CSV table of C-alpha atoms in Angstrom, one decimal:
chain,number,residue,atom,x,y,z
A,1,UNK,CA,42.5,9.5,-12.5
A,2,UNK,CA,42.4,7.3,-15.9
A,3,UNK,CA,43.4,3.9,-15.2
A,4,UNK,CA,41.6,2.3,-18.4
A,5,UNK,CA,45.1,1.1,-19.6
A,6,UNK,CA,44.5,2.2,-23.3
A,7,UNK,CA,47.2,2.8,-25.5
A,8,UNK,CA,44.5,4.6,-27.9
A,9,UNK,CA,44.8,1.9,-30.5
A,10,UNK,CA,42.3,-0.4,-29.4
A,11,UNK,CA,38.2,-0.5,-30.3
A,12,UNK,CA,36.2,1.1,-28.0
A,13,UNK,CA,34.3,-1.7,-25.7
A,14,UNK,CA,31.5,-3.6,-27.0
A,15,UNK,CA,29.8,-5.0,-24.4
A,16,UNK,CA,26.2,-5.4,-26.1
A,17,UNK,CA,24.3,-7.3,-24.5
A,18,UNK,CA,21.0,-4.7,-23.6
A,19,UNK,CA,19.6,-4.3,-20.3
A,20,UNK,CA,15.8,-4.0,-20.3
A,21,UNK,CA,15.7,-0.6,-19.0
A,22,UNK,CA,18.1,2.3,-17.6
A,23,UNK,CA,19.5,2.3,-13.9
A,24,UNK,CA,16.8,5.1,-13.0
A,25,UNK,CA,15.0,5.8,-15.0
A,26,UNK,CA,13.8,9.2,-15.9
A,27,UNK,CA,17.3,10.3,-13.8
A,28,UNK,CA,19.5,8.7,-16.8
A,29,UNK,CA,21.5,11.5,-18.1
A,30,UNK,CA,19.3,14.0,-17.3
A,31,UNK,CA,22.1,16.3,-16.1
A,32,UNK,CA,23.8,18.5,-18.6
A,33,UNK,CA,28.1,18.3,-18.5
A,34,UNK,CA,29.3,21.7,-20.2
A,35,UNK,CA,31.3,20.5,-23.4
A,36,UNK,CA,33.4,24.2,-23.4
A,37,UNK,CA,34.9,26.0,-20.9
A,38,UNK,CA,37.6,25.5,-18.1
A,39,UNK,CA,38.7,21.9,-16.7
A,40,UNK,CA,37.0,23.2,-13.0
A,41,UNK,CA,33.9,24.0,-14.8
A,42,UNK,CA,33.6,20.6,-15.9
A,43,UNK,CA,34.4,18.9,-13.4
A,44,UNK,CA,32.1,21.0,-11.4
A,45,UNK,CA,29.0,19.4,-13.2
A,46,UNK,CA,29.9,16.2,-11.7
A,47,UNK,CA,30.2,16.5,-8.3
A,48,UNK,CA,27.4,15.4,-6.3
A,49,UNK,CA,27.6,11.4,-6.6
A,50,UNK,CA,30.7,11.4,-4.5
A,51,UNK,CA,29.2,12.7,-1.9
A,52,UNK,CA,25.8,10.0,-1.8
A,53,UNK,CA,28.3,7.5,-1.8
A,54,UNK,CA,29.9,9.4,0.9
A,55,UNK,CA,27.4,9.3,3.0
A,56,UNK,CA,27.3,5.9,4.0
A,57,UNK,CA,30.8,6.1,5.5
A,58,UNK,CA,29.6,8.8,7.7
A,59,UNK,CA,26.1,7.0,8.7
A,60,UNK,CA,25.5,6.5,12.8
A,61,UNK,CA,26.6,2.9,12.4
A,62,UNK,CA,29.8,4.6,12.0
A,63,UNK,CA,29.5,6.5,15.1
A,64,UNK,CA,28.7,2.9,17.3
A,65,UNK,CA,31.9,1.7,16.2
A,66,UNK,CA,34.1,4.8,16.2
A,67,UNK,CA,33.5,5.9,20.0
A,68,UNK,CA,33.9,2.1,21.3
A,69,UNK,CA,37.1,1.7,18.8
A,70,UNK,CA,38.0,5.2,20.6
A,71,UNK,CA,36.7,4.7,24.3
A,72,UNK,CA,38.5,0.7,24.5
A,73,UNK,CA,41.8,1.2,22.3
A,74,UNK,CA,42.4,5.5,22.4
A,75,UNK,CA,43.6,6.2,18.9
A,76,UNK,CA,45.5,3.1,17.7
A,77,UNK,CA,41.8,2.2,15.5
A,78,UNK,CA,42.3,5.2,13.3
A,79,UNK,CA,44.7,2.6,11.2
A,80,UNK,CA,41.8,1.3,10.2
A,81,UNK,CA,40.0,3.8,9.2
A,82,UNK,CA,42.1,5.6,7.0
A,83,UNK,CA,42.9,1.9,5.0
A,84,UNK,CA,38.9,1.1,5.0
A,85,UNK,CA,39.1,4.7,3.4
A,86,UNK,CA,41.7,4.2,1.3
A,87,UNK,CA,40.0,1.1,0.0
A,88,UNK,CA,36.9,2.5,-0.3
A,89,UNK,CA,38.5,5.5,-2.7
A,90,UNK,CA,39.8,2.7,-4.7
A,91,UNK,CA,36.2,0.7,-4.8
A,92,UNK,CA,34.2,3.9,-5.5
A,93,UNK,CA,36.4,4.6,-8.4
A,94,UNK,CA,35.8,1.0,-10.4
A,95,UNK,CA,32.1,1.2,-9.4
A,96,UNK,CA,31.6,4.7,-11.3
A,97,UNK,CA,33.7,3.1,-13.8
A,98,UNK,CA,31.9,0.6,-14.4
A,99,UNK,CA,28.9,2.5,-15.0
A,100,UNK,CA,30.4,5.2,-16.9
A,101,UNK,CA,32.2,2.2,-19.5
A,102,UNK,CA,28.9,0.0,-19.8
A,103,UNK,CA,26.2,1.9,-19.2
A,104,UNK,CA,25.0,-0.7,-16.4
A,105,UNK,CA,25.2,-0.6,-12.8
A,106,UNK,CA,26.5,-3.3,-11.2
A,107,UNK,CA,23.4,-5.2,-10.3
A,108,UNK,CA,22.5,-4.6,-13.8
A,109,UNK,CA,26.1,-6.0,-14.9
A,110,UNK,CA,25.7,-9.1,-12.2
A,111,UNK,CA,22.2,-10.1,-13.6
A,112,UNK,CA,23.9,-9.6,-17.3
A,113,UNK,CA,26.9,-11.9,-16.4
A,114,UNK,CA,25.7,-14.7,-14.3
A,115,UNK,CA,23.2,-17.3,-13.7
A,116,UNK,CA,19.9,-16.7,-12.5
A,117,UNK,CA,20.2,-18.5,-9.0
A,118,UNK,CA,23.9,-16.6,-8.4
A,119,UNK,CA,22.0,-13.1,-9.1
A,120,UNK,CA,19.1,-14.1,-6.8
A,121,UNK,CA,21.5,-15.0,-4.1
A,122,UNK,CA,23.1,-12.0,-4.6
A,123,UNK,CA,20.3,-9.6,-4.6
A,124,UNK,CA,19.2,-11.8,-1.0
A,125,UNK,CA,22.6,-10.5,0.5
A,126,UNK,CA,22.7,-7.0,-0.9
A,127,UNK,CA,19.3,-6.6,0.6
A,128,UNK,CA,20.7,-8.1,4.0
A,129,UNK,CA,23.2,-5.6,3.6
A,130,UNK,CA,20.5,-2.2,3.0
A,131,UNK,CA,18.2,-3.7,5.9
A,132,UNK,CA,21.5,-3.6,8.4
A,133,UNK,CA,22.5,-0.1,7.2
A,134,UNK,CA,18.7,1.1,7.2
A,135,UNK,CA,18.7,-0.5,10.5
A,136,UNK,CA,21.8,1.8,11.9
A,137,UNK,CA,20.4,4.6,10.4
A,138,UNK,CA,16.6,4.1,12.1
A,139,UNK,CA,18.3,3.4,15.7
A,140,UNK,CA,20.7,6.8,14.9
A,141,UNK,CA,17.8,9.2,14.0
A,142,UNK,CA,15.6,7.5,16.8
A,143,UNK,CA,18.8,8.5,19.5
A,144,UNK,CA,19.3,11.8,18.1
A,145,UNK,CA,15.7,12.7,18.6
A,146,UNK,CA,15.7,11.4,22.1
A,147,UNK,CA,18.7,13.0,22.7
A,148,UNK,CA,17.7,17.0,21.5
A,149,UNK,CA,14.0,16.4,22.5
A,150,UNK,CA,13.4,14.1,24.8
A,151,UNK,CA,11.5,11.9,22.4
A,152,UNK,CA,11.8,7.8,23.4
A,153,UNK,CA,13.3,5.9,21.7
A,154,UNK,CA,10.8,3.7,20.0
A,155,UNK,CA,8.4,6.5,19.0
A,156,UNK,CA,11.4,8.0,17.6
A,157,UNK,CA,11.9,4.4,15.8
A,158,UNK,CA,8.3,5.4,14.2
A,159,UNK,CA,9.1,9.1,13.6
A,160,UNK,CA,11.8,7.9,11.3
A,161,UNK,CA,9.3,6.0,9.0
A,162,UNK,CA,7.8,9.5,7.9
A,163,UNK,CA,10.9,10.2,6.2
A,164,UNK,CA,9.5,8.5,3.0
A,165,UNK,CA,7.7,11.8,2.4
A,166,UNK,CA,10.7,13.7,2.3
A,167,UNK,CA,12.3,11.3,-0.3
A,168,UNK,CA,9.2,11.3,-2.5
A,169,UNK,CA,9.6,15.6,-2.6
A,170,UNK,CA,13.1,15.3,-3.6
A,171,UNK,CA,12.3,13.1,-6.5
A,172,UNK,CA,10.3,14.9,-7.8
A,173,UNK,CA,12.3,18.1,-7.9
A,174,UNK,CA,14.9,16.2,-9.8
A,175,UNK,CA,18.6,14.5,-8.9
A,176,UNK,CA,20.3,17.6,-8.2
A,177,UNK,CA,17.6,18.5,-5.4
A,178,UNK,CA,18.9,15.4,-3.5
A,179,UNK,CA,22.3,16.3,-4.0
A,180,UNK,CA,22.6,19.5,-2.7
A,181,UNK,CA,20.7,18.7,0.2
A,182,UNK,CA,23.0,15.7,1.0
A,183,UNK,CA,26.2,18.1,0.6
A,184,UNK,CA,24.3,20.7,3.0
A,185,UNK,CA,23.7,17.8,5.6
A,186,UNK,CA,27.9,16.1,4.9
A,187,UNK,CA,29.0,20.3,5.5
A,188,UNK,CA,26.6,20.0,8.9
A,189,UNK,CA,28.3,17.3,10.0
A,190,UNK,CA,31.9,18.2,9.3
A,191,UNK,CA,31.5,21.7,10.6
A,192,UNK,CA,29.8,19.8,14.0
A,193,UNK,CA,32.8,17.9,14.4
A,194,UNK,CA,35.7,20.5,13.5
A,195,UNK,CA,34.4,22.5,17.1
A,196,UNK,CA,34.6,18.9,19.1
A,197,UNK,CA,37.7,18.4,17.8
A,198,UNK,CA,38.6,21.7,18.9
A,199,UNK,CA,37.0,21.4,22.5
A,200,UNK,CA,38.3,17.9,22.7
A,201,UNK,CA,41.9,19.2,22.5
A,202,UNK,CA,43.5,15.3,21.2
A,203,UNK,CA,47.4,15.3,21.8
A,204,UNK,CA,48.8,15.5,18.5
A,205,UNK,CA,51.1,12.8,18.4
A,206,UNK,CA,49.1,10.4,19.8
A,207,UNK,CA,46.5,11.3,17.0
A,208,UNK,CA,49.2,11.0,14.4
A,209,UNK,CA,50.8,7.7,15.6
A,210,UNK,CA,47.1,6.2,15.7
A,211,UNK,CA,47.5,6.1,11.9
A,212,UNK,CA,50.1,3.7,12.0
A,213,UNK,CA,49.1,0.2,11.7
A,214,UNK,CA,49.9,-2.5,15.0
A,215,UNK,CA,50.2,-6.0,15.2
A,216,UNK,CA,47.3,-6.4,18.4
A,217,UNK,CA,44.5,-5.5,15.8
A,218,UNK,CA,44.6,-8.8,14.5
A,219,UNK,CA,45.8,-10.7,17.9
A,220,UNK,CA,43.0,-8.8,20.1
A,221,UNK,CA,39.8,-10.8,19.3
A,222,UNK,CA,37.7,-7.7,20.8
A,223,UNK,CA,40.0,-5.2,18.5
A,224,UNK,CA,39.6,-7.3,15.7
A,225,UNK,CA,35.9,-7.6,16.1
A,226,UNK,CA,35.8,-3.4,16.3
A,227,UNK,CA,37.9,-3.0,13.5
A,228,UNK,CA,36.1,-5.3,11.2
A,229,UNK,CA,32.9,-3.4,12.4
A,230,UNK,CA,34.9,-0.2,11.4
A,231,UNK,CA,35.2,-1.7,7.9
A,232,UNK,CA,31.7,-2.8,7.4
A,233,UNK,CA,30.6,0.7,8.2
A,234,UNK,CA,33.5,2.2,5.9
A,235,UNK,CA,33.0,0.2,3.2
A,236,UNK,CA,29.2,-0.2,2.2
A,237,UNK,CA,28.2,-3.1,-0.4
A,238,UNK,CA,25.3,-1.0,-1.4
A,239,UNK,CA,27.0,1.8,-2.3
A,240,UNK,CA,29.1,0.1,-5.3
A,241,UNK,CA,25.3,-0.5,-6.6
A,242,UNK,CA,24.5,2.6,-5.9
A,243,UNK,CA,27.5,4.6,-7.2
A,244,UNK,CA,27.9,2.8,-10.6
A,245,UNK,CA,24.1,3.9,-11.2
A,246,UNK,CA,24.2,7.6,-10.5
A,247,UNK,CA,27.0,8.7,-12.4
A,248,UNK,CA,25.3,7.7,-15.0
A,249,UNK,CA,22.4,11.1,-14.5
A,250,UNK,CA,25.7,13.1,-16.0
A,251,UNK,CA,25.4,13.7,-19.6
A,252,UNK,CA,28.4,12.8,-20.8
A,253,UNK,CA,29.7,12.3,-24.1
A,254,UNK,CA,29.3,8.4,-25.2
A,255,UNK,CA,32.3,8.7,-26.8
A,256,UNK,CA,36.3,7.7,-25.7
A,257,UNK,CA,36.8,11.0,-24.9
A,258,UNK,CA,33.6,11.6,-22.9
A,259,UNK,CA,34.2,8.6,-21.1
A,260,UNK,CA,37.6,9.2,-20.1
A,261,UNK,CA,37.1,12.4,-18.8
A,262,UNK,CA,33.9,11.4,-17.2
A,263,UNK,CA,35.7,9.0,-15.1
A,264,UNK,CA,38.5,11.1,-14.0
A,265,UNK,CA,36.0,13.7,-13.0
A,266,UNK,CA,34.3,11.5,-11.3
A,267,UNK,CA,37.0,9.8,-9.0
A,268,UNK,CA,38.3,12.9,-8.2
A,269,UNK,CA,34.6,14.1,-6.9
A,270,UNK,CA,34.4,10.5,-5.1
A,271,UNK,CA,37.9,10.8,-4.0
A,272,UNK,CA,37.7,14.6,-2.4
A,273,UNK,CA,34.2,13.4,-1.1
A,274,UNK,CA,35.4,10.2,0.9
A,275,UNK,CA,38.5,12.0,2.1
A,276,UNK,CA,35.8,14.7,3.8
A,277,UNK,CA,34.5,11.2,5.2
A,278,UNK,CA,37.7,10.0,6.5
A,279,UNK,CA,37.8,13.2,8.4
A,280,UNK,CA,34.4,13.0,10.1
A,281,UNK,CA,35.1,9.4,11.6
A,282,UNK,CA,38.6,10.4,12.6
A,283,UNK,CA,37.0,13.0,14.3
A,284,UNK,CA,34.3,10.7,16.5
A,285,UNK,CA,37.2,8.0,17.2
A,286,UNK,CA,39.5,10.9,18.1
A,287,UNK,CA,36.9,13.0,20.4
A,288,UNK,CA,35.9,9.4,21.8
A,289,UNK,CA,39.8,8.4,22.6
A,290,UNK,CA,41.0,12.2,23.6
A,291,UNK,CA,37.6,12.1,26.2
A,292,UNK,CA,36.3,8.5,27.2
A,293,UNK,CA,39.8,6.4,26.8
A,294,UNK,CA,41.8,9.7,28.5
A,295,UNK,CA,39.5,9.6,31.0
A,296,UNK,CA,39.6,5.7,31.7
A,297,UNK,CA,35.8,5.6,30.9
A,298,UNK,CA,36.7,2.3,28.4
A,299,UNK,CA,33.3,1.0,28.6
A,300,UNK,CA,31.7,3.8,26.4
A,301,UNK,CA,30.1,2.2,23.8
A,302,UNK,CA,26.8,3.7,23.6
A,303,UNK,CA,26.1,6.9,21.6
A,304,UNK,CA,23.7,7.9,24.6
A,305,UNK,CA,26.3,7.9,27.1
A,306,UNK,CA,28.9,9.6,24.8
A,307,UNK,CA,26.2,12.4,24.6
A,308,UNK,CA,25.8,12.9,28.4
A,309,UNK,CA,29.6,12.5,29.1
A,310,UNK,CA,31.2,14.7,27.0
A,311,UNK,CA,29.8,18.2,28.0
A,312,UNK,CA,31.3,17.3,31.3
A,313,UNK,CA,34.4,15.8,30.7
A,314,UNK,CA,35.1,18.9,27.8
A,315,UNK,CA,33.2,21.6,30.0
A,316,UNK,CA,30.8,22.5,27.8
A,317,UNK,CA,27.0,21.5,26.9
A,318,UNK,CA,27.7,23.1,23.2
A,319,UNK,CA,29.9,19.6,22.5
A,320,UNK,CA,26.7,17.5,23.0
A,321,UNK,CA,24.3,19.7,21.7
A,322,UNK,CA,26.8,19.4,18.4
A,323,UNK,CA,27.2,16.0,18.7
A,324,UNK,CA,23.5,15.5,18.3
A,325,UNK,CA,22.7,17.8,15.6
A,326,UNK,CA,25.2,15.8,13.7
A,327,UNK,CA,23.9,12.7,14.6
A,328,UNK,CA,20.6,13.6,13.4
A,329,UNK,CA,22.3,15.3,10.0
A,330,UNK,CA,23.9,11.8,9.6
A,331,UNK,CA,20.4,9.5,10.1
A,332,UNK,CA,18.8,11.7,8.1
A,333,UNK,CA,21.1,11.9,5.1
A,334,UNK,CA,21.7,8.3,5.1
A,335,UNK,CA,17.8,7.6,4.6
A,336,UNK,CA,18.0,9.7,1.3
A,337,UNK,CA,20.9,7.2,-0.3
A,338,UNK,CA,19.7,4.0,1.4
A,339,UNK,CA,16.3,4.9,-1.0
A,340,UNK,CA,17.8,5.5,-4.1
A,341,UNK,CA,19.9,2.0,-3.3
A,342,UNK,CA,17.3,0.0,-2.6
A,343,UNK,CA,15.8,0.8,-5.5
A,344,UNK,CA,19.1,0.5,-8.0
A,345,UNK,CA,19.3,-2.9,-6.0
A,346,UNK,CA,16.1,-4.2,-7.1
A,347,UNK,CA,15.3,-3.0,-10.6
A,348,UNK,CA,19.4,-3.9,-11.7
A,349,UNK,CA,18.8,-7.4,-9.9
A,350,UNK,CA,15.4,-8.5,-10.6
A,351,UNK,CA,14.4,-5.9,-13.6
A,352,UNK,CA,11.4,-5.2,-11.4
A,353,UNK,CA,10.5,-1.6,-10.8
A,354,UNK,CA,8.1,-0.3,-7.7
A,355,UNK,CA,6.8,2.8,-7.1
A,356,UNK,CA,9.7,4.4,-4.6
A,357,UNK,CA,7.4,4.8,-1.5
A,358,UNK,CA,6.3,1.5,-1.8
A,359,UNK,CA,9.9,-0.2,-1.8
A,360,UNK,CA,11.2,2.6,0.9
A,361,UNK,CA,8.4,1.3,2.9
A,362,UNK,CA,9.1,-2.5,2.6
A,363,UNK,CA,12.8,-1.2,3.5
A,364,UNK,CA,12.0,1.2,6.5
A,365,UNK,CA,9.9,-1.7,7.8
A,366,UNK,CA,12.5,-4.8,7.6
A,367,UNK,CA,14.6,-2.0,9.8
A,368,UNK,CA,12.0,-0.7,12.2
A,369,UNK,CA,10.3,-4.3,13.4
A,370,UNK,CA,14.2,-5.3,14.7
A,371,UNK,CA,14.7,-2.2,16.4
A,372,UNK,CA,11.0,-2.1,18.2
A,373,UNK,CA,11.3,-5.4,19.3
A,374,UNK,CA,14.9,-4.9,20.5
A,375,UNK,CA,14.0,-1.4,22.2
A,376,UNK,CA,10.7,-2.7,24.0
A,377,UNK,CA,12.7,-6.2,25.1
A,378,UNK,CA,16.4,-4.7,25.6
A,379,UNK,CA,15.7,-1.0,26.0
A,380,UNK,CA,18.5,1.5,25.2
A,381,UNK,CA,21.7,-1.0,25.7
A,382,UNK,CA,20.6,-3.1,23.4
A,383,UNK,CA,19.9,-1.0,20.4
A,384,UNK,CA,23.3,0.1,20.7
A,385,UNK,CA,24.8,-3.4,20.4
A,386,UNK,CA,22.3,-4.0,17.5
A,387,UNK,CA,24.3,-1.0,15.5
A,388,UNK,CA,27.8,-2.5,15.7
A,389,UNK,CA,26.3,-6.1,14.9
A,390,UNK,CA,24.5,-4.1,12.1
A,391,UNK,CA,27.9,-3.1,10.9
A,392,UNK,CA,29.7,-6.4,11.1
A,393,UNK,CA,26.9,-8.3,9.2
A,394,UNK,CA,27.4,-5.1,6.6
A,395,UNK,CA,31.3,-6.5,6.9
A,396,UNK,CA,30.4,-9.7,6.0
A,397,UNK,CA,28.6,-9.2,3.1
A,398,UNK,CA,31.3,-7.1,1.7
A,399,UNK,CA,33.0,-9.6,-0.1
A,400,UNK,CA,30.1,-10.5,-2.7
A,401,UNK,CA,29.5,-6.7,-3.7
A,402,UNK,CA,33.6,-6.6,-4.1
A,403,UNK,CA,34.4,-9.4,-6.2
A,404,UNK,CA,31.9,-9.4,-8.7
A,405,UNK,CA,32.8,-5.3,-9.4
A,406,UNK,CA,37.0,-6.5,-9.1
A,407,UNK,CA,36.1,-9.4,-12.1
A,408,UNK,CA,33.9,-6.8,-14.1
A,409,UNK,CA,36.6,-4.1,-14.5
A,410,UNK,CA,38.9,-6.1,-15.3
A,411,UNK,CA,37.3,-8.4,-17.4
A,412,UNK,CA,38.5,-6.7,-21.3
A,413,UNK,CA,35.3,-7.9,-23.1
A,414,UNK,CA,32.7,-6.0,-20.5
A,415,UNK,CA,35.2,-2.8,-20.4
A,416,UNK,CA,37.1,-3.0,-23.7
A,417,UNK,CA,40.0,-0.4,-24.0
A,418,UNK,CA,38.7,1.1,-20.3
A,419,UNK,CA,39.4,-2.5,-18.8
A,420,UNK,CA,41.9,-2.5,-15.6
A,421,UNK,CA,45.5,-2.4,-16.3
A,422,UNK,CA,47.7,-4.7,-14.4
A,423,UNK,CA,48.8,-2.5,-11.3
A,424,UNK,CA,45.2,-1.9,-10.7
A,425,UNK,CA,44.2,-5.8,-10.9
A,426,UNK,CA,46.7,-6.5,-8.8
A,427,UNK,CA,45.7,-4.0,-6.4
A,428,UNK,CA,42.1,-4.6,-6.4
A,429,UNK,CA,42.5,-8.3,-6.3
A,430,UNK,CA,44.6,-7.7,-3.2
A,431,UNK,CA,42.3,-5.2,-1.0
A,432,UNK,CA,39.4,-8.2,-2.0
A,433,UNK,CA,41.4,-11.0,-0.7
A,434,UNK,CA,42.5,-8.6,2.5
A,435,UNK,CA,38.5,-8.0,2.9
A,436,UNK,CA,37.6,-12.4,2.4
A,437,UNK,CA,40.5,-12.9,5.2
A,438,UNK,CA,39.2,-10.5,7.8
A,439,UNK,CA,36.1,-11.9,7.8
A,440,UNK,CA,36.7,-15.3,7.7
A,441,UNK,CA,39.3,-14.8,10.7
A,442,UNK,CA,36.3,-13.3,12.6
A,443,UNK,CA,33.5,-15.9,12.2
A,444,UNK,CA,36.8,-18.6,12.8
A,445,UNK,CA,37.2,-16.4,15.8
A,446,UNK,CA,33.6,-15.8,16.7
A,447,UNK,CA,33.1,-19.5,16.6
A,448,UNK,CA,36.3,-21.0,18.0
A,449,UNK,CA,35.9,-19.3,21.6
């Protein structure tokens, strides 16, 4: 979709002011776009982003915070998850804007824009933000691996550290390398899902009336604490970082046209990405409600026991064999975007570039210290409460990835004739302030009793 608001009369934006280097470097347009040939073609050449981004609404903190929305409140949660997606689709679409228009990334655009202590603060909570998604994704592979073979926990915590080496192969074999893999892993996971659903057999029109926002999620304190969780985990701040940097490895034309159709290809591969995403969560609140909730099992919370409950309560071992594999799809992938964030993160931020072990390895190891001390101290139970809180904290830094992208987009002298128009200001400025109110009603609530 083109929502530049041009009427074609007005100078292309002139946003000058130059960046020190590109948002990934040796990645920058390093992807050829076909300039002949059929629309489908085209827009062929640039999927692949959409589905990083993807990703991260898919990762296991998801899965903490689907089957405990499913297992207390049956289907009623999956209101939430399809406005946290439609928000996100909306988000997604500014970011790769944004990158597309300027030529920066947003971290890039924030250090560009505002003062030097603002962009250090908000570097500080973006990297909160990647160490409480890296953290989900450490205690997700580390379950997965227990789970399929019998691995515990905190060596599987350590296992998950190796993964470094897997991300430095990819790198080297170029962008698209990463990308397919990542599709490969997003198809795993769907496909895992579509036979639960199937051997979960969810009524239909409870399923269906789920969708349909009530007035309780705000009311129940424990719903609203669930569904903000669901939000944080729908909704990554890293992932506007990272989103408005790797559109830019398409080599599009740097031209009005180019840029045009480069960012209506590129929502519709975000767009057609996230809706895959909005399925797979669906799916683990609606196998979670149609199982645990059906059952009156509404203290599932825990991955683990969702694993070792559902093959009897569906009557077959294939469902948490499935369940697994898909977990451990979902860790894995997660690891491969959380890199490539952490490092758009730094270098946009700080204009300081390290090697990408060495940054994947400060990352890996602000997650695994947490979760080793909480596994030896807590044991199983309280890893699993460490991924929703990971999730809500990912909630509450939301708003100060948001509003900076929101102000950018529509701000005419970054964006020139691509700037908002007025319905999408509107619009943008309204799911921001719906984001700032949901968290501040939490911590109110959180704190107040």
């Amino acid at each position: 979709m083109d929502n530049s608001g041009s009427n074609g009369s007005e100078k292309p934006n002139t946003w000058t002011k130059p960046k020190k280097r590109s948002s990934l470097a040796g990645l920058n347009h390093s992807m050829k776009v076909p300039q002949k040939g059929s629309t489908f073609r085209k827009f062929l050449a640039f999927v692949g982003p959409g589905y990083l981004v993807a990703v991260g609404y898919m990762d296991p903190g998801n899965w903490a915070t689907d089957i405990a929305g499913g297992a207390q409140f049956g289907y009623s949660l999956l209101s939430m998850i399809l406005v946290s997606n439609l928000m996100a689709v909306l988000l997604q679409s500014l970011s790769s804007k944004l990158g597309i228009v300027t030529g920066h990334d947003l971290a890039q655009a924030c250090r560009n824009q505002y003062s030097k202590p603002v962009t250090i603060g908000l570097w500080i909570l973006c990297e909160l933000a990647i160490a409480a998604c890296d953290l989900a994704e450490v205690i997700g592979s580390a379950i997965a691996l227990q789970l399929l073979f019998g691995i515990p926990l905190i060596y599987g915590v350590l296992i998950t550290a190796l993964d470094v080496l897997l991300i430095l192969l990819l790198q080297h074999k170029g962008f698209r390398a990463i990308e397919v893999l990542v599709i490969a892993l997003v198809a795993t996971i769907g496909a895992c899902f579509a036979v639960d659903l199937w051997l979960a057999k969810p009524d239909a029109g409870s399923v269906f009336a789920g969708f349909i926002p009530t007035a309780d999620l705000v009311t129940n304190h424990q719903k609203l604490y669930i569904a903000i969780a669901i939000l944080g985990a729908t909704v990554m701040p890293h992932n506007l970082y990272l989103h408005s940097s790797i559109v830019q490895t398409r080599q599009y034309e740097n031209s009005e046209k180019g840029k045009r159709e480069a960012i209506r290809f590129s929502a519709w591969d975000s767009t057609i990405a996230l809706t895959l995403a909005l399925f797979i969560n669906a799916a683990i609140l609606i196998v979670s409600a149609a199982t645990f909730h059906q059952a009156g099992m509404t203290e599932v919370a825990d991955i683990s026991d969702a694993y070792y409950l559902l093959s009897p309560l569906v009557g077959t071992t294939l469902a948490s064999i499935l369940f697994a594999v898909a977990l451990l799809a979902s860790g894995q992938n997660s690891t491969l975007t959380g890199t490539l964030a952490g490092q758009i993160v730094m270098e946009g931020f700080l204009d300081i570039k390290l090697p990408p072990w060495l940054r994947r390895l400060v990352t890996r190891l602000i997650a695994i210290i947490p979760a080793i001390i909480v596994t030896m101290i807590a044991g199983e139970k309280g890893t699993e409460e460490l991924l929703i809180l990971s999730q809500v904290i990912l909630s509450l830094q939301l708003p100060f990835a948001v509003i900076p992208l929101v102000q950018f987009t529509g701000n005419k002298k970054i964006m020139g004739i691509f700037v908002n128009p007025s319905w999408i200001k509107i619009l943008a400025w309204g799911v921001t302030a719906i984001i700032v109110v949901l968290n501040l009603f939490l911590i109110y609530q959180t704190f107040a009793g």
